[in-house]
Short mmCIF file of C-alpha atoms in Angstrom, two decimals:
data_model
loop_
_atom_site.label_atom_id
_atom_site.label_comp_id
_atom_site.label_asym_id
_atom_site.label_seq_id
_atom_site.Cartn_x
_atom_site.Cartn_y
_atom_site.Cartn_z
CA MET A 1 -17.26 -2.98 -7.58
CA ILE A 2 -13.90 -1.34 -6.99
CA ASN A 3 -13.22 2.38 -6.83
CA SER A 4 -10.39 4.37 -8.35
CA ILE A 5 -7.94 2.98 -5.77
CA TYR A 6 -7.65 -0.75 -6.27
CA PHE A 7 -5.35 -1.47 -3.32
CA GLU A 8 -2.29 -0.23 -1.46
CA THR A 9 1.03 -1.63 -0.25
CA GLU A 10 3.46 -0.07 2.19
CA ARG A 11 5.11 2.04 -0.52
CA MET A 12 2.67 1.98 -3.43
CA ILE A 13 -0.91 2.67 -4.48
CA VAL A 14 -2.48 0.82 -7.40
CA ARG A 15 -5.37 2.74 -8.89
CA ALA A 16 -7.38 3.19 -12.08
CA TRP A 17 -5.63 4.91 -14.96
CA GLN A 18 -6.20 8.62 -15.57
CA PRO A 19 -5.49 10.66 -18.73
CA GLU A 20 -2.83 12.68 -16.91
CA ASP A 21 -0.79 9.49 -16.32
CA ILE A 22 0.48 9.48 -19.91
CA THR A 23 3.71 11.35 -19.28
CA GLY A 24 4.64 9.25 -16.25
CA LEU A 25 3.95 5.93 -17.92
CA TYR A 26 5.71 7.01 -21.10
CA LYS A 27 8.84 7.71 -19.06
CA VAL A 28 8.73 4.13 -17.79
CA MET A 29 7.76 2.30 -20.97
CA SER A 30 9.98 4.25 -23.36
CA ASP A 31 13.07 2.86 -21.59
CA VAL A 32 14.33 -0.06 -23.66
CA ARG A 33 15.64 -1.79 -20.52
CA VAL A 34 12.09 -2.33 -19.26
CA HIS A 35 11.44 -4.55 -22.29
CA THR A 36 14.63 -6.65 -22.19
CA TYR A 37 12.69 -9.87 -21.59
CA THR A 38 9.43 -9.07 -23.39
CA LYS A 39 8.09 -9.20 -26.93
CA ASP A 40 8.79 -5.45 -27.12
CA LYS A 41 12.52 -6.00 -26.61
CA ASN A 42 13.42 -3.91 -29.65
CA ASN A 43 10.28 -1.80 -29.65
CA PRO A 44 9.95 0.43 -26.56
CA TRP A 45 6.70 2.33 -26.32
CA ASP A 46 6.30 5.70 -27.97
CA ARG A 47 3.92 8.35 -26.65
CA GLU A 48 1.14 7.33 -29.05
CA ARG A 49 1.18 3.73 -27.87
CA THR A 50 1.20 4.90 -24.25
CA GLU A 51 -1.85 7.05 -24.88
CA LYS A 52 -3.68 4.18 -26.58
CA TYR A 53 -2.91 1.84 -23.68
CA ILE A 54 -4.20 4.26 -21.05
CA ARG A 55 -7.28 5.14 -23.08
CA PHE A 56 -8.06 1.44 -23.58
CA MET A 57 -7.67 0.68 -19.88
CA ILE A 58 -9.88 3.60 -18.89
CA GLU A 59 -12.58 2.38 -21.28
CA LYS A 60 -12.43 -1.12 -19.78
CA ASP A 61 -13.69 0.32 -16.47
CA PHE A 62 -12.59 -2.69 -14.42
CA LYS A 63 -14.97 -3.81 -11.70
CA THR A 64 -13.13 -6.67 -9.96
CA LEU A 65 -9.54 -7.63 -9.19
CA ASP A 66 -9.54 -10.91 -11.12
CA ASN A 67 -9.04 -9.03 -14.42
CA TYR A 68 -7.63 -5.51 -14.41
CA HIS A 69 -4.70 -3.22 -15.18
CA GLY A 70 -3.79 -0.37 -12.89
CA ALA A 71 -1.31 2.44 -12.47
CA VAL A 72 1.41 1.84 -9.87
CA ILE A 73 1.97 5.04 -7.88
CA GLU A 74 4.84 5.58 -5.44
CA LYS A 75 3.36 7.05 -2.25
CA THR A 76 6.24 9.33 -1.33
CA THR A 77 6.45 11.05 -4.72
CA ASN A 78 2.91 10.47 -6.06
CA GLN A 79 4.45 9.58 -9.43
CA VAL A 80 3.62 6.76 -11.83
CA ILE A 81 6.36 4.14 -11.55
CA GLY A 82 4.82 1.35 -13.60
CA LEU A 83 1.81 -0.80 -14.39
CA CYS A 84 0.41 -4.04 -13.05
CA GLY A 85 -2.59 -6.30 -13.41
CA LEU A 86 -4.08 -9.73 -13.91
CA ASN A 87 -4.62 -10.81 -17.51
CA PRO A 88 -7.14 -13.44 -18.65
CA TYR A 89 -5.40 -16.78 -19.25
CA LYS A 90 -7.46 -19.79 -18.15
CA GLU A 91 -10.91 -19.78 -16.59
CA LYS A 92 -10.54 -18.43 -13.04
CA GLU A 93 -6.76 -18.68 -13.45
CA PRO A 94 -5.35 -15.36 -14.68
CA GLU A 95 -1.76 -14.36 -15.43
CA ILE A 96 0.02 -11.87 -13.19
CA GLU A 97 1.89 -8.98 -14.81
CA TRP A 98 3.84 -5.93 -13.73
CA LYS A 99 6.36 -3.56 -15.25
CA LEU A 100 8.26 -1.06 -13.13
CA GLY A 101 10.63 1.74 -14.05
CA VAL A 102 14.35 0.96 -13.87
CA PRO A 103 14.97 3.24 -10.84
CA PHE A 104 12.68 0.93 -8.84
CA TRP A 105 14.45 -2.33 -9.66
CA GLY A 106 16.32 -4.19 -6.96
CA LYS A 107 14.52 -2.44 -4.10
CA GLY A 108 11.83 -5.00 -3.34
CA TYR A 109 9.06 -3.08 -5.09
CA ALA A 110 8.11 -5.95 -7.42
CA THR A 111 7.95 -8.46 -4.58
CA GLU A 112 5.90 -6.09 -2.42
CA LEU A 113 3.55 -5.43 -5.32
CA GLY A 114 3.19 -9.06 -6.42
CA LYS A 115 2.38 -10.31 -2.93
CA GLN A 116 -0.39 -7.76 -2.53
CA MET A 117 -1.81 -8.46 -5.99
CA ILE A 118 -2.16 -12.13 -5.09
CA LYS A 119 -3.58 -11.35 -1.65
CA GLU A 120 -6.23 -9.01 -3.06
CA ALA A 121 -7.26 -11.43 -5.81
CA PHE A 122 -7.58 -14.38 -3.45
CA ALA A 123 -9.47 -12.39 -0.83
CA GLY A 124 -11.91 -10.58 -3.09
CA THR A 125 -12.54 -12.78 -6.15
CA ASN A 126 -13.24 -16.40 -7.04
CA VAL A 127 -9.96 -17.11 -8.83
CA LYS A 128 -8.70 -20.66 -8.25
CA GLY A 129 -5.08 -19.75 -8.80
CA ILE A 130 -2.71 -17.39 -10.58
CA TYR A 131 -0.05 -18.07 -13.19
CA GLY A 132 3.22 -16.23 -13.60
CA MET A 133 5.41 -16.37 -16.69
CA ALA A 134 9.00 -15.27 -17.25
CA GLN A 135 11.53 -15.87 -19.99
CA PRO A 136 14.01 -18.56 -18.90
CA GLY A 137 16.88 -16.07 -18.92
CA ASN A 138 15.09 -13.54 -16.75
CA ALA A 139 16.59 -14.57 -13.43
CA ALA A 140 15.32 -11.48 -11.56
CA SER A 141 11.67 -12.03 -12.50
CA LYS A 142 11.88 -15.73 -11.67
CA ARG A 143 13.25 -14.90 -8.22
CA VAL A 144 10.38 -12.48 -7.64
CA LEU A 145 7.79 -15.07 -8.69
CA GLU A 146 9.27 -17.47 -6.15
CA LYS A 147 9.40 -14.79 -3.43
CA ILE A 148 5.69 -14.04 -3.86
CA GLY A 149 4.87 -17.69 -3.23
CA MET A 150 4.65 -19.14 -6.72
CA GLU A 151 5.90 -22.61 -7.59
CA TYR A 152 7.84 -23.40 -10.77
CA ILE A 153 5.87 -25.92 -12.85
CA GLY A 154 8.03 -26.17 -15.97
CA ASN A 155 8.67 -24.42 -19.27
CA GLN A 156 5.92 -24.02 -21.86
CA VAL A 157 5.37 -22.10 -25.07
CA PHE A 158 3.46 -18.90 -24.39
CA ARG A 159 2.75 -16.23 -27.03
CA ASP A 160 5.16 -17.93 -29.43
CA CYS A 161 8.00 -17.94 -26.90
CA GLU A 162 9.24 -20.47 -24.37
CA ASP A 163 8.56 -19.23 -20.85
CA ALA A 164 9.16 -20.54 -17.36
CA PHE A 165 5.73 -21.09 -15.80
CA TYR A 166 4.89 -20.51 -12.15
CA TYR A 167 1.64 -21.06 -10.27
CA ILE A 168 0.03 -20.37 -6.91
CA SER A 169 -3.28 -21.87 -5.76
CA ASN A 170 -5.92 -20.00 -3.83
CA PRO A 171 -5.82 -21.57 -0.33
CA CYS A 172 -9.57 -21.08 0.01
CA CYS A 173 -10.18 -23.23 -3.06
CA LEU A 174 -7.96 -26.00 -1.70
CA ALA A 175 -9.82 -25.91 1.60
CA GLU A 176 -13.17 -26.06 -0.21
CA ALA A 177 -11.98 -29.06 -2.24
CA LYS A 178 -11.00 -30.91 0.92
CA ASN A 179 -14.29 -30.07 2.64
CA ALA A 180 -16.26 -31.22 -0.41
CA PHE A 181 -14.41 -34.52 -0.40
CA TYR A 182 -15.13 -35.09 3.28
CA ALA A 183 -18.80 -34.27 2.71
CA LEU A 184 -18.97 -36.72 -0.19
CA ARG A 185 -17.30 -39.43 1.86
CA GLU A 186 -19.93 -39.06 4.57
CA GLN A 187 -22.73 -39.49 2.02
CA ALA A 188 -21.36 -42.45 0.05
CA ALA A 189 -20.07 -45.63 1.58
CA ASP A 190 -18.09 -46.56 -1.52
CA VAL A 191 -15.86 -43.48 -1.38
CA PRO A 192 -12.47 -44.73 -0.14
CA GLU A 193 -10.98 -43.56 3.13
CA MET A 194 -8.19 -41.03 2.55
CA SER A 195 -5.92 -39.24 4.95
CA LEU A 196 -5.21 -35.52 4.71
CA ASP A 197 -1.79 -36.37 3.27
CA GLU A 198 -3.44 -38.49 0.58
CA ILE A 199 -5.84 -35.67 -0.30
CA ASN A 200 -2.89 -33.28 -0.55
CA ALA A 201 -1.18 -35.80 -2.83
CA GLU A 202 -4.24 -35.81 -5.09
CA ILE A 203 -4.13 -32.02 -5.26
CA ALA A 204 -0.41 -32.17 -6.08
CA ALA A 205 -1.20 -34.58 -8.92
CA VAL A 206 -3.65 -32.08 -10.36
CA ARG A 207 -0.99 -29.39 -10.20
CA ALA A 208 1.44 -31.71 -11.98
CA GLU A 209 -0.97 -31.91 -14.91
CA ARG A 210 -0.33 -28.22 -15.53
CA LYS A 211 3.29 -29.04 -16.36
CA ARG A 212 2.22 -31.01 -19.43
#
């Protein structure tokens, strides 16, 4: 179970939503620029929608960091500067999401946040990997996804729009897969000999399937 503080980075705290966060989040999400590359491009949030979002997230009462949404708080000002979370997508393979206020663009906040989100999910949950999606024209978001360690795996249709897809595997899961293969090889004589490079090639082939 997680408490009200989900995790911290050098400059930010990510915690559970509180009713008093409405004004801060509204300031972020009512700015049309935040939605330039989202389905809300021409529909920035009003106060009512902000209230509904926060109320819904409070009611969800998230327990683990494989599926959650949290408030992003800047440490120096203690103000809400955005939202972030992992959304259900595939089994044990969620989608990463964040939205930050315009004053915090171009300062490394998204990269700092994304790296820690991945680190916390891989360390404390059983997710196999994490997807990231960005509209093809959103060069800034695609750069961030690459900076946080994700690999571009092609464009796919997502929520009725074409998105650039990125993916990062949980290193622990890859290690477990290799160990399981070695264990199986010791038990069965008919399992072919494979080098570590060949095993890695098999894993890469599985990743390539996600491009289809």
